[in-house]
Amino acid sequence: MSGGLLVAGTTSDAGKSVVTAGICRWLVRQGVKVAPFKAQNMSLNSFVTREGAEIGRAQAMQAQAARVEPTALMNPVLLKPGGDRSSQVVLMGRPVGEMSARGYHGGRQEKLLSTVVDCLEQLRGTYDAVICEGAGSPAEINLRRTDIVNMGIARAARFPVVVVGDIDRGGVFASFFGTTALLAPEDQELIAGYLVNKFRGDVSLLEPGLDMLRDLTGRPTYGVLPFAHGLGIDEEDGMGVPPARTQLRARGSVSLRGTVRESAVAPPHGEDILRVAVCAVPLMSNFTDVDALAAEPGVVVRFVDRAEELADADLVIVPGTRGTVKALAWLRERGLADALRRRAAEGRPVLGICGGYQILGEHIEDEVESRAGQVDALGLLPVRVRFDREKTLARPAGEALGAPVEGYEIHHGVADVRGGEPFLTDGRGTPLDGCRSGAVWGTHWHGSLESDAFRRRFLAETARLTGRRFVPAPDTCFAALREEQLDRLGDLIEEHADTDALWRLIESGAPAGLPFIPPGAPAAPATPAKECI
């Protein structure tokens, strides 16, 4: 086998990320050496690979599903929104500048096609199969000329395409048909069929519609995946929209745009629960940092945007953000800044992560991200921050609260710590990152709470400071829980998709003679795709 497949979607959030991960896990369980690939990703949820490259967290999660180490080859282009009109462009894991949407789609995107095709060729030379994820919809006819992530890459690789539709939203048959009918004949040749996602109810009631869809398009449906709770995996977050004000309980998790996907609710291990409030700052990044807290029995996590919602919280987290100065202003406008100051004065726990850590400091000097110059921060930690044009990308490890801890860093801010207690050290007392002042902690390290022993000690310290009779469960293993979720994705594919047919597509490509569905794409100039082997 030396083939691949593109998983496209009728819309954003149709389930492309989870289906791609599920196919990767199913294939690797069959002994296939498989890799994920997404040519271009737009997300503030990112990850740092072992070689120090920044990629989308969804691709890192898919690599874990495939049981391989994530690399920049799997996500060569990452766009990190800084607002509605511009994004930081990260190429092969390194930032190369800011660009408006018009500028990107006006020419830069087309020039990147050869880069993403080269990355895909390298993966195909190393792995038995490459499962590609598309973006948005392949039928965005206004962007087809510059497309490098949907039909552009499918055409270049001659990969068959399976289109995923979210039936829970409604209109899935029209979406499947319309997506196909708006594509050019050369693109339609690669649309092999469809996959229904998030179905609730009796599949037999859906089957007549699937038969009619096949009659209309000449293409089969390769499976109907049931709506599954508890699949809180690392997905994209689109334009960085802050999560909705939601609540989740133990064994639940935060995922795309704060959607709560709960599984079984675990009771507290001790007598009390612990309440965690996460400030839903603008352009929130890596909100997956709190997933590990949500996995703890007896820990309740919610996103908040009003000062009064901090009153009953045992721990408040100020998370990372792509707009630190903007988030600081937002906290002040909503009264959350004053509430955080009161908490600190009362000795009630506050944790700042990355941009949140910078916000808790004394002042910020920013001529890079916001270009606002020197801005007074909240003054809760003895830290001064200066934004550097070079981005720090690292995978550090150390010790905190007497327990080993690992994380990853993605930030322009450089912290000058001028007091307080060391937070993250090398295990011999030498400070590595962050600091603590009273009940306020701050660190640049994302993902630190995924270190089980450290998380348990941090929660125990939080309970001590708040007087809660909360006891961390001794056996919660976040890595094992994540593996269970990835296995569930593989199970969904294996049990509810036509895996024999998917295998044939991956191995042999799209079937010959697929019918053209009119009207096809409107006439527009197109850039020929580079063929790859």
Short mmCIF file of C-alpha atoms in Angstrom, two decimals:
data_model
loop_
_atom_site.label_atom_id
_atom_site.label_comp_id
_atom_site.label_asym_id
_atom_site.label_seq_id
_atom_site.Cartn_x
_atom_site.Cartn_y
_atom_site.Cartn_z
CA MET A 1 0.00 0.00 0.00
CA SER A 2 1.27 3.47 -0.86
CA GLY A 3 -1.75 5.67 -1.08
CA GLY A 4 -3.93 8.06 0.80
CA LEU A 5 -7.24 9.76 1.27
CA LEU A 6 -8.54 13.30 1.76
CA VAL A 7 -11.26 13.79 4.38
CA ALA A 8 -13.22 16.87 3.33
CA GLY A 9 -16.32 18.35 4.95
CA THR A 10 -19.53 20.03 3.89
CA THR A 11 -18.79 22.75 6.49
CA SER A 12 -16.36 23.66 9.21
CA ASP A 13 -16.88 21.51 12.31
CA ALA A 14 -18.43 18.69 10.28
CA GLY A 15 -16.07 16.26 11.98
CA LYS A 16 -13.06 16.15 9.65
CA SER A 17 -10.54 16.17 12.50
CA VAL A 18 -12.12 13.30 14.42
CA VAL A 19 -12.75 11.22 11.30
CA THR A 20 -9.14 11.69 10.19
CA ALA A 21 -7.93 10.67 13.65
CA GLY A 22 -10.31 7.70 13.69
CA ILE A 23 -9.10 6.45 10.30
CA CYS A 24 -5.48 6.84 11.45
CA ARG A 25 -6.15 4.82 14.62
CA TRP A 26 -8.07 2.14 12.67
CA LEU A 27 -5.26 1.79 10.13
CA VAL A 28 -2.44 1.60 12.65
CA ARG A 29 -4.33 -1.14 14.48
CA GLN A 30 -4.28 -3.05 11.17
CA GLY A 31 -0.49 -2.79 11.04
CA VAL A 32 -0.43 0.07 8.53
CA LYS A 33 2.25 2.73 8.93
CA VAL A 34 0.12 5.87 8.57
CA ALA A 35 0.59 9.62 8.96
CA PRO A 36 -1.89 12.53 9.13
CA PHE A 37 -1.54 15.62 6.96
CA LYS A 38 -3.21 19.01 6.75
CA ALA A 39 -1.70 21.38 4.23
CA GLN A 40 -3.09 24.52 5.82
CA ASN A 41 -4.65 24.94 9.23
CA MET A 42 -6.24 28.01 10.81
CA SER A 43 -6.13 27.71 14.58
CA LEU A 44 -4.95 29.26 17.81
CA ASN A 45 -4.72 25.77 19.28
CA SER A 46 -1.16 24.79 18.44
CA PHE A 47 1.59 22.45 19.60
CA VAL A 48 5.38 22.27 19.51
CA THR A 49 7.04 19.21 17.98
CA ARG A 50 10.23 17.62 19.27
CA GLU A 51 12.26 19.53 16.68
CA GLY A 52 10.77 22.83 17.88
CA ALA A 53 8.21 23.41 15.11
CA GLU A 54 4.75 24.85 15.72
CA ILE A 55 1.82 22.93 14.19
CA GLY A 56 -1.91 22.67 14.82
CA ARG A 57 -2.89 20.63 17.88
CA ALA A 58 -5.34 18.69 15.73
CA GLN A 59 -2.47 17.29 13.68
CA ALA A 60 -0.49 16.49 16.82
CA MET A 61 -3.54 14.61 18.11
CA GLN A 62 -3.91 12.77 14.79
CA ALA A 63 -0.24 11.81 14.91
CA GLN A 64 -0.85 10.35 18.35
CA ALA A 65 -3.80 8.45 16.89
CA ALA A 66 -1.41 7.10 14.25
CA ARG A 67 1.17 6.34 16.98
CA VAL A 68 3.87 8.43 15.30
CA GLU A 69 5.80 11.50 16.39
CA PRO A 70 4.27 14.73 15.00
CA THR A 71 6.44 16.81 12.66
CA ALA A 72 6.13 20.03 10.69
CA LEU A 73 5.62 17.96 7.53
CA MET A 74 2.15 17.08 8.81
CA ASN A 75 1.00 20.72 8.93
CA PRO A 76 3.30 22.88 6.79
CA VAL A 77 1.08 26.00 6.91
CA LEU A 78 -0.53 27.24 10.12
CA LEU A 79 -2.49 30.50 10.26
CA LYS A 80 -2.90 32.04 13.73
CA PRO A 81 -5.60 34.72 13.67
CA GLY A 82 -4.88 38.04 15.34
CA GLY A 83 -8.34 39.39 14.57
CA ASP A 84 -10.96 39.23 11.84
CA ARG A 85 -8.67 40.45 9.07
CA SER A 86 -5.12 39.23 9.68
CA SER A 87 -3.19 36.17 10.79
CA GLN A 88 0.34 35.20 11.65
CA VAL A 89 1.61 32.83 8.97
CA VAL A 90 3.61 29.91 10.35
CA LEU A 91 5.50 28.06 7.61
CA MET A 92 7.15 24.74 8.35
CA GLY A 93 6.78 25.40 12.04
CA ARG A 94 8.25 28.93 12.07
CA PRO A 95 6.47 32.31 11.92
CA VAL A 96 7.20 34.23 8.71
CA GLY A 97 5.04 37.32 9.28
CA GLU A 98 1.56 38.75 9.52
CA MET A 99 -0.73 38.83 6.52
CA SER A 100 -4.25 39.96 5.73
CA ALA A 101 -6.75 37.48 4.34
CA ARG A 102 -6.82 39.42 1.06
CA GLY A 103 -3.05 39.35 0.79
CA TYR A 104 -2.86 35.65 1.57
CA HIS A 105 -5.53 34.57 -0.89
CA GLY A 106 -4.33 37.18 -3.38
CA GLY A 107 -1.13 35.33 -4.23
CA ARG A 108 0.83 33.98 -1.27
CA GLN A 109 -1.33 30.90 -0.93
CA GLU A 110 -0.73 29.77 -4.51
CA LYS A 111 3.04 30.03 -4.02
CA LEU A 112 2.79 27.66 -1.05
CA LEU A 113 1.34 24.82 -3.14
CA SER A 114 4.76 23.48 -4.09
CA THR A 115 5.81 23.52 -0.42
CA VAL A 116 2.81 21.54 0.79
CA VAL A 117 3.09 19.10 -2.11
CA ASP A 118 6.75 18.52 -1.28
CA CYS A 119 5.79 17.81 2.35
CA LEU A 120 3.13 15.36 1.25
CA GLU A 121 5.62 13.63 -1.08
CA GLN A 122 8.06 13.19 1.80
CA LEU A 123 5.35 11.65 3.97
CA ARG A 124 4.26 9.34 1.17
CA GLY A 125 7.85 8.20 0.79
CA THR A 126 8.01 7.27 4.48
CA TYR A 127 4.54 5.93 5.31
CA ASP A 128 2.25 3.31 3.81
CA ALA A 129 -0.67 5.73 3.80
CA VAL A 130 -1.29 9.42 4.41
CA ILE A 131 -4.72 10.57 5.61
CA CYS A 132 -5.25 14.22 4.73
CA GLU A 133 -7.72 16.58 6.38
CA GLY A 134 -9.35 19.34 4.39
CA ALA A 135 -10.47 22.73 5.70
CA GLY A 136 -13.92 24.27 5.73
CA SER A 137 -15.65 23.10 2.56
CA PRO A 138 -14.12 22.15 -0.80
CA ALA A 139 -17.00 23.98 -2.49
CA GLU A 140 -15.91 27.48 -1.45
CA ILE A 141 -15.93 28.58 -5.07
CA ASN A 142 -14.57 32.05 -4.31
CA LEU A 143 -11.35 30.47 -3.00
CA ARG A 144 -10.93 27.50 -5.35
CA ARG A 145 -8.28 29.17 -7.53
CA THR A 146 -5.92 29.50 -4.57
CA ASP A 147 -6.95 26.32 -2.71
CA ILE A 148 -4.07 24.24 -1.37
CA VAL A 149 -5.86 22.28 1.34
CA ASN A 150 -8.96 20.74 -0.23
CA MET A 151 -9.29 19.85 -3.90
CA GLY A 152 -6.00 21.59 -4.69
CA ILE A 153 -4.01 19.03 -2.73
CA ALA A 154 -6.35 16.17 -3.75
CA ARG A 155 -5.75 16.99 -7.41
CA ALA A 156 -2.01 17.29 -6.89
CA ALA A 157 -1.81 13.90 -5.15
CA ARG A 158 -4.63 12.23 -7.09
CA PHE A 159 -6.16 11.30 -3.75
CA PRO A 160 -9.78 10.13 -3.47
CA VAL A 161 -11.99 12.36 -1.34
CA VAL A 162 -14.61 11.36 1.23
CA VAL A 163 -16.92 14.22 2.23
CA VAL A 164 -18.08 14.28 5.87
CA GLY A 165 -21.41 15.87 6.80
CA ASP A 166 -22.78 16.67 10.27
CA ILE A 167 -26.35 15.38 10.22
CA ASP A 168 -26.96 16.76 13.71
CA ARG A 169 -27.07 20.22 12.11
CA GLY A 170 -29.63 19.15 9.53
CA GLY A 171 -29.55 19.48 5.75
CA VAL A 172 -26.91 16.84 5.25
CA PHE A 173 -28.32 15.47 1.96
CA ALA A 174 -28.50 18.92 0.39
CA SER A 175 -25.00 19.63 1.68
CA PHE A 176 -23.57 16.46 0.14
CA PHE A 177 -25.27 17.07 -3.20
CA GLY A 178 -24.53 20.80 -3.31
CA THR A 179 -20.87 20.31 -2.36
CA THR A 180 -20.41 17.88 -5.22
CA ALA A 181 -22.42 19.88 -7.77
CA LEU A 182 -20.38 23.06 -7.19
CA LEU A 183 -17.09 21.41 -8.09
CA ALA A 184 -15.39 21.37 -11.49
CA PRO A 185 -15.49 18.08 -13.43
CA GLU A 186 -11.81 17.41 -12.64
CA ASP A 187 -12.54 17.80 -8.93
CA GLN A 188 -15.72 15.74 -9.03
CA GLU A 189 -13.71 12.84 -10.47
CA LEU A 190 -12.06 12.53 -7.04
CA ILE A 191 -15.20 12.80 -4.88
CA ALA A 192 -15.59 9.10 -4.09
CA GLY A 193 -18.48 9.34 -1.64
CA TYR A 194 -19.78 10.53 1.71
CA LEU A 195 -19.66 9.85 5.42
CA VAL A 196 -22.51 10.86 7.74
CA ASN A 197 -21.39 12.06 11.16
CA LYS A 198 -23.22 12.56 14.49
CA PHE A 199 -26.35 10.56 13.69
CA ARG A 200 -28.90 9.99 16.46
CA GLY A 201 -31.59 7.35 16.13
CA ASP A 202 -32.43 4.36 13.95
CA VAL A 203 -30.13 4.08 10.92
CA SER A 204 -32.80 2.17 9.00
CA LEU A 205 -34.83 5.40 8.83
CA LEU A 206 -31.88 7.11 7.12
CA GLU A 207 -31.14 4.40 4.58
CA PRO A 208 -33.79 5.43 1.99
CA GLY A 209 -32.20 8.86 1.84
CA LEU A 210 -28.75 7.34 1.38
CA ASP A 211 -30.09 5.25 -1.50
CA MET A 212 -31.62 8.34 -3.13
CA LEU A 213 -28.34 10.24 -2.65
CA ARG A 214 -26.50 7.45 -4.47
CA ASP A 215 -29.03 7.55 -7.30
CA LEU A 216 -28.60 11.33 -7.58
CA THR A 217 -24.81 11.44 -7.41
CA GLY A 218 -23.61 7.97 -8.36
CA ARG A 219 -21.60 7.89 -5.12
CA PRO A 220 -22.02 5.70 -2.04
CA THR A 221 -22.11 6.66 1.62
CA TYR A 222 -19.21 4.94 3.36
CA GLY A 223 -20.74 4.93 6.82
CA VAL A 224 -23.03 6.53 9.37
CA LEU A 225 -21.17 7.46 12.54
CA PRO A 226 -23.36 7.77 15.64
CA PHE A 227 -23.33 10.84 17.86
CA ALA A 228 -20.74 10.03 20.52
CA HIS A 229 -20.33 11.80 23.84
CA GLY A 230 -17.00 12.28 25.59
CA LEU A 231 -14.83 12.82 22.51
CA GLY A 232 -13.05 15.88 23.90
CA ILE A 233 -10.04 15.71 21.60
CA ASP A 234 -7.74 18.51 20.46
CA GLU A 235 -9.43 20.17 17.56
CA GLU A 236 -9.15 23.45 15.73
CA ASP A 237 -10.75 26.62 16.97
CA GLY A 238 -11.29 28.43 13.67
CA MET A 239 -10.89 32.16 14.16
CA GLY A 240 -10.11 31.87 17.83
CA VAL A 241 -13.65 32.53 19.02
CA PRO A 242 -13.65 32.33 22.83
CA PRO A 243 -15.48 29.30 24.16
CA ALA A 244 -19.12 29.72 25.04
CA ARG A 245 -19.89 30.06 28.74
CA THR A 246 -20.15 26.39 29.44
CA GLN A 247 -19.63 24.02 32.33
CA LEU A 248 -18.10 20.61 32.38
CA ARG A 249 -17.59 17.95 35.00
CA ALA A 250 -15.03 15.27 35.66
CA ARG A 251 -14.35 12.96 32.71
CA GLY A 252 -15.80 15.64 30.46
CA SER A 253 -13.55 17.78 28.30
CA VAL A 254 -13.28 21.02 26.42
CA SER A 255 -12.96 20.87 22.68
CA LEU A 256 -13.71 22.97 19.63
CA ARG A 257 -15.02 26.41 20.60
CA GLY A 258 -15.68 25.24 24.10
CA THR A 259 -18.16 22.55 23.13
CA VAL A 260 -18.62 20.20 26.08
CA ARG A 261 -18.50 16.54 25.20
CA GLU A 262 -19.22 14.75 28.43
CA SER A 263 -18.80 11.10 29.24
CA ALA A 264 -19.46 9.51 32.62
CA VAL A 265 -19.47 12.01 35.50
CA ALA A 266 -17.11 10.87 38.24
CA PRO A 267 -17.86 11.81 41.86
CA PRO A 268 -15.21 13.61 43.92
CA HIS A 269 -12.53 11.46 45.51
CA GLY A 270 -12.75 13.52 48.72
CA GLU A 271 -15.68 15.25 50.41
CA ASP A 272 -15.72 18.43 48.30
CA ILE A 273 -15.61 19.33 44.65
CA LEU A 274 -13.20 21.93 43.34
CA ARG A 275 -14.51 24.74 41.10
CA VAL A 276 -12.27 26.15 38.37
CA ALA A 277 -13.20 29.30 36.45
CA VAL A 278 -11.39 30.05 33.17
CA CYS A 279 -11.53 33.65 31.94
CA ALA A 280 -12.79 33.46 28.35
CA VAL A 281 -10.39 36.11 27.02
CA PRO A 282 -10.43 37.23 23.37
CA LEU A 283 -8.27 35.23 20.94
CA MET A 284 -7.87 32.49 23.52
CA SER A 285 -5.12 30.05 22.58
CA ASN A 286 -4.52 26.50 23.75
CA PHE A 287 -7.63 26.31 25.92
CA THR A 288 -6.88 22.57 25.92
CA ASP A 289 -4.61 23.41 28.88
CA VAL A 290 -7.61 22.88 31.16
CA ASP A 291 -8.61 19.49 29.71
CA ALA A 292 -6.50 17.67 32.27
CA LEU A 293 -8.27 19.48 35.12
CA ALA A 294 -11.64 18.51 33.68
CA ALA A 295 -10.50 14.89 33.64
CA GLU A 296 -10.08 14.88 37.42
CA PRO A 297 -12.97 13.42 39.46
CA GLY A 298 -14.61 16.18 41.46
CA VAL A 299 -13.19 19.08 39.43
CA VAL A 300 -15.76 21.31 37.72
CA VAL A 301 -14.43 23.64 35.00
CA ARG A 302 -16.37 26.49 33.46
CA PHE A 303 -15.57 29.43 31.19
CA VAL A 304 -16.62 32.83 32.53
CA ASP A 305 -16.87 36.38 31.25
CA ARG A 306 -18.35 38.23 34.25
CA ALA A 307 -16.69 39.28 37.49
CA GLU A 308 -19.43 37.84 39.71
CA GLU A 309 -18.74 34.39 38.27
CA LEU A 310 -15.38 34.32 40.03
CA ALA A 311 -16.97 34.58 43.47
CA ASP A 312 -17.43 30.84 44.10
CA ALA A 313 -14.37 29.69 42.16
CA ASP A 314 -11.64 27.90 44.08
CA LEU A 315 -9.18 28.48 41.25
CA VAL A 316 -9.25 31.09 38.48
CA ILE A 317 -7.18 30.54 35.34
CA VAL A 318 -6.19 33.33 32.97
CA PRO A 319 -5.33 31.32 29.83
CA GLY A 320 -3.12 31.95 26.85
CA THR A 321 -4.13 34.41 24.17
CA ARG A 322 -2.88 35.61 20.78
CA GLY A 323 -3.79 39.17 21.88
CA THR A 324 -2.29 39.76 25.33
CA VAL A 325 -2.86 43.52 25.46
CA LYS A 326 -6.36 43.13 24.00
CA ALA A 327 -7.18 40.47 26.60
CA LEU A 328 -5.87 42.72 29.38
CA ALA A 329 -8.17 45.53 28.24
CA TRP A 330 -11.09 43.07 28.05
CA LEU A 331 -10.49 41.93 31.64
CA ARG A 332 -10.55 45.55 32.78
CA GLU A 333 -13.67 46.45 30.82
CA ARG A 334 -15.62 43.57 32.37
CA GLY A 335 -14.48 44.10 35.93
CA LEU A 336 -12.56 40.83 35.92
CA ALA A 337 -9.24 42.60 36.50
CA ASP A 338 -10.47 44.09 39.77
CA ALA A 339 -11.94 40.74 40.79
CA LEU A 340 -8.57 39.06 40.16
CA ARG A 341 -6.82 41.70 42.30
CA ARG A 342 -9.28 41.09 45.14
CA ARG A 343 -8.70 37.35 44.92
CA ALA A 344 -4.96 37.82 45.13
CA ALA A 345 -5.28 40.12 48.13
CA GLU A 346 -7.47 37.52 49.86
CA GLY A 347 -5.00 34.70 49.18
CA ARG A 348 -7.32 32.88 46.78
CA PRO A 349 -5.62 30.91 43.97
CA VAL A 350 -5.04 32.36 40.50
CA LEU A 351 -3.01 30.70 37.72
CA GLY A 352 -1.83 32.50 34.58
CA ILE A 353 -0.69 30.48 31.57
CA CYS A 354 1.43 32.04 28.80
CA GLY A 355 -0.41 35.25 27.85
CA GLY A 356 -2.31 34.97 31.12
CA TYR A 357 1.02 34.85 32.98
CA GLN A 358 2.09 38.04 31.19
CA ILE A 359 -1.19 39.74 32.12
CA LEU A 360 -0.61 38.98 35.81
CA GLY A 361 2.77 40.76 35.75
CA GLU A 362 3.66 44.41 36.41
CA HIS A 363 3.86 45.76 32.89
CA ILE A 364 4.10 44.67 29.25
CA GLU A 365 6.29 46.26 26.59
CA ASP A 366 4.78 45.25 23.26
CA GLU A 367 6.05 46.56 19.92
CA VAL A 368 5.37 43.25 18.19
CA GLU A 369 1.87 41.82 18.75
CA SER A 370 -0.31 44.87 19.51
CA ARG A 371 2.38 47.56 19.00
CA ALA A 372 0.88 49.30 22.02
CA GLY A 373 4.22 50.08 23.62
CA GLN A 374 4.41 49.91 27.42
CA VAL A 375 1.17 48.90 29.12
CA ASP A 376 0.53 48.47 32.83
CA ALA A 377 -0.50 44.90 33.65
CA LEU A 378 -2.35 43.69 36.77
CA GLY A 379 0.66 43.75 39.08
CA LEU A 380 -0.09 40.42 40.79
CA LEU A 381 3.32 38.92 40.00
CA PRO A 382 6.76 40.62 40.13
CA VAL A 383 7.33 40.12 36.41
CA ARG A 384 8.04 42.50 33.55
CA VAL A 385 7.42 41.32 30.01
CA ARG A 386 9.00 42.49 26.78
CA PHE A 387 7.77 41.14 23.44
CA ASP A 388 10.56 39.86 21.20
CA ARG A 389 10.18 39.50 17.45
CA GLU A 390 11.60 35.98 17.68
CA LYS A 391 9.05 33.47 18.91
CA THR A 392 10.05 31.04 21.65
CA LEU A 393 9.18 27.47 20.61
CA ALA A 394 10.34 24.79 23.02
CA ARG A 395 9.51 21.51 24.77
CA PRO A 396 10.88 22.04 28.30
CA ALA A 397 10.86 19.70 31.29
CA GLY A 398 11.55 20.29 34.96
CA GLU A 399 9.98 20.11 38.37
CA ALA A 400 7.28 22.00 40.25
CA LEU A 401 5.87 21.45 43.74
CA GLY A 402 8.28 18.55 44.06
CA ALA A 403 6.87 16.67 41.05
CA PRO A 404 8.17 16.22 37.48
CA VAL A 405 6.48 18.39 34.86
CA GLU A 406 6.69 18.74 31.08
CA GLY A 407 5.19 21.33 28.78
CA TYR A 408 5.67 23.33 25.60
CA GLU A 409 6.27 27.02 24.97
CA ILE A 410 4.81 29.23 22.23
CA HIS A 411 5.27 32.95 22.95
CA HIS A 412 6.89 36.21 21.91
CA GLY A 413 6.92 37.61 25.44
CA VAL A 414 10.18 37.43 27.42
CA ALA A 415 9.65 37.51 31.19
CA ASP A 416 11.99 39.31 33.57
CA VAL A 417 11.17 37.83 36.99
CA ARG A 418 12.09 40.25 39.79
CA GLY A 419 10.91 38.48 42.90
CA GLY A 420 8.48 35.94 44.27
CA GLU A 421 9.21 32.24 44.58
CA PRO A 422 10.44 29.98 41.77
CA PHE A 423 7.62 27.94 40.22
CA LEU A 424 9.12 25.63 37.59
CA THR A 425 12.72 24.60 38.28
CA ASP A 426 15.30 22.13 37.03
CA GLY A 427 14.83 19.98 40.14
CA ARG A 428 17.90 21.43 41.84
CA GLY A 429 16.30 24.75 42.66
CA THR A 430 17.42 26.65 39.56
CA PRO A 431 14.40 28.55 38.14
CA LEU A 432 13.35 27.60 34.62
CA ASP A 433 10.10 29.52 34.15
CA GLY A 434 7.35 31.38 35.94
CA CYS A 435 7.02 32.40 39.55
CA ARG A 436 4.69 32.36 42.52
CA SER A 437 3.61 35.21 44.80
CA GLY A 438 1.25 34.15 47.57
CA ALA A 439 -1.64 32.30 45.93
CA VAL A 440 -0.84 33.58 42.43
CA TRP A 441 1.18 31.44 40.00
CA GLY A 442 2.28 32.09 36.44
CA THR A 443 4.07 30.11 33.75
CA HIS A 444 4.66 30.18 30.01
CA TRP A 445 4.45 26.39 29.85
CA HIS A 446 1.37 25.05 28.08
CA GLY A 447 0.40 21.48 28.84
CA SER A 448 2.02 21.38 32.27
CA LEU A 449 -1.21 20.23 33.91
CA GLU A 450 -1.08 17.05 31.82
CA SER A 451 1.76 15.88 34.10
CA ASP A 452 -0.24 13.76 36.53
CA ALA A 453 1.84 14.05 39.71
CA PHE A 454 2.26 17.82 39.33
CA ARG A 455 -1.45 18.29 38.60
CA ARG A 456 -2.41 16.37 41.73
CA ARG A 457 -0.05 18.41 43.91
CA PHE A 458 -1.25 21.67 42.38
CA LEU A 459 -4.89 20.77 43.02
CA ALA A 460 -4.06 19.67 46.58
CA GLU A 461 -2.35 23.02 47.20
CA THR A 462 -5.37 24.83 45.75
CA ALA A 463 -7.67 22.88 48.08
CA ARG A 464 -5.45 23.71 51.05
CA LEU A 465 -5.50 27.43 50.29
CA THR A 466 -9.28 27.47 49.84
CA GLY A 467 -10.12 25.22 52.78
CA ARG A 468 -11.83 22.66 50.53
CA ARG A 469 -11.91 19.03 51.59
CA PHE A 470 -11.01 18.03 48.07
CA VAL A 471 -8.61 15.14 47.50
CA PRO A 472 -7.14 14.51 44.04
CA ALA A 473 -7.77 10.98 42.80
CA PRO A 474 -4.52 8.99 43.00
CA ASP A 475 -4.98 7.09 39.74
CA THR A 476 -6.09 9.63 37.10
CA CYS A 477 -3.74 9.23 34.13
CA PHE A 478 -4.40 11.88 31.51
CA ALA A 479 -2.32 10.14 28.84
CA ALA A 480 -4.31 6.93 29.32
CA LEU A 481 -7.61 8.82 29.09
CA ARG A 482 -6.48 10.41 25.83
CA GLU A 483 -5.52 6.99 24.46
CA GLU A 484 -8.98 5.70 25.40
CA GLN A 485 -10.56 8.56 23.45
CA LEU A 486 -8.42 7.86 20.39
CA ASP A 487 -9.33 4.17 20.58
CA ARG A 488 -12.99 5.17 20.67
CA LEU A 489 -12.46 7.12 17.43
CA GLY A 490 -10.88 4.05 15.86
CA ASP A 491 -13.82 1.98 17.09
CA LEU A 492 -16.28 4.39 15.46
CA ILE A 493 -14.63 3.89 12.09
CA GLU A 494 -14.19 0.15 12.48
CA GLU A 495 -17.75 -0.47 13.65
CA HIS A 496 -19.75 2.06 11.63
CA ALA A 497 -17.83 2.70 8.39
CA ASP A 498 -17.34 0.47 5.38
CA THR A 499 -13.68 -0.18 6.11
CA ASP A 500 -13.26 -2.56 3.15
CA ALA A 501 -14.34 0.21 0.80
CA LEU A 502 -12.14 2.78 2.57
CA TRP A 503 -9.20 0.39 2.25
CA ARG A 504 -9.79 0.13 -1.51
CA LEU A 505 -9.93 3.91 -1.84
CA ILE A 506 -6.67 4.38 0.05
CA GLU A 507 -4.96 1.67 -1.96
CA SER A 508 -6.37 2.28 -5.44
CA GLY A 509 -7.81 5.79 -5.55
CA ALA A 510 -11.23 7.02 -6.59
CA PRO A 511 -13.31 4.67 -8.76
CA ALA A 512 -13.23 5.38 -12.49
CA GLY A 513 -16.28 6.72 -14.27
CA LEU A 514 -17.88 8.71 -11.44
CA PRO A 515 -20.66 10.81 -12.98
CA PHE A 516 -20.51 14.59 -13.30
CA ILE A 517 -23.20 16.42 -11.33
CA PRO A 518 -24.22 19.73 -12.92
CA PRO A 519 -23.83 22.65 -12.86
CA GLY A 520 -20.20 22.32 -11.71
CA ALA A 521 -17.99 25.20 -10.68
CA PRO A 522 -18.49 28.64 -12.24
CA ALA A 523 -15.90 29.51 -14.84
CA ALA A 524 -12.82 31.03 -13.23
CA PRO A 525 -9.09 31.09 -13.95
CA ALA A 526 -7.35 28.18 -12.26
CA THR A 527 -3.75 27.39 -11.46
CA PRO A 528 -2.84 23.86 -12.57
CA ALA A 529 -1.96 21.64 -9.64
CA LYS A 530 1.51 20.14 -9.55
CA GLU A 531 1.34 16.38 -9.85
CA CYS A 532 3.08 14.37 -7.16
CA ILE A 533 3.97 10.72 -6.95
#
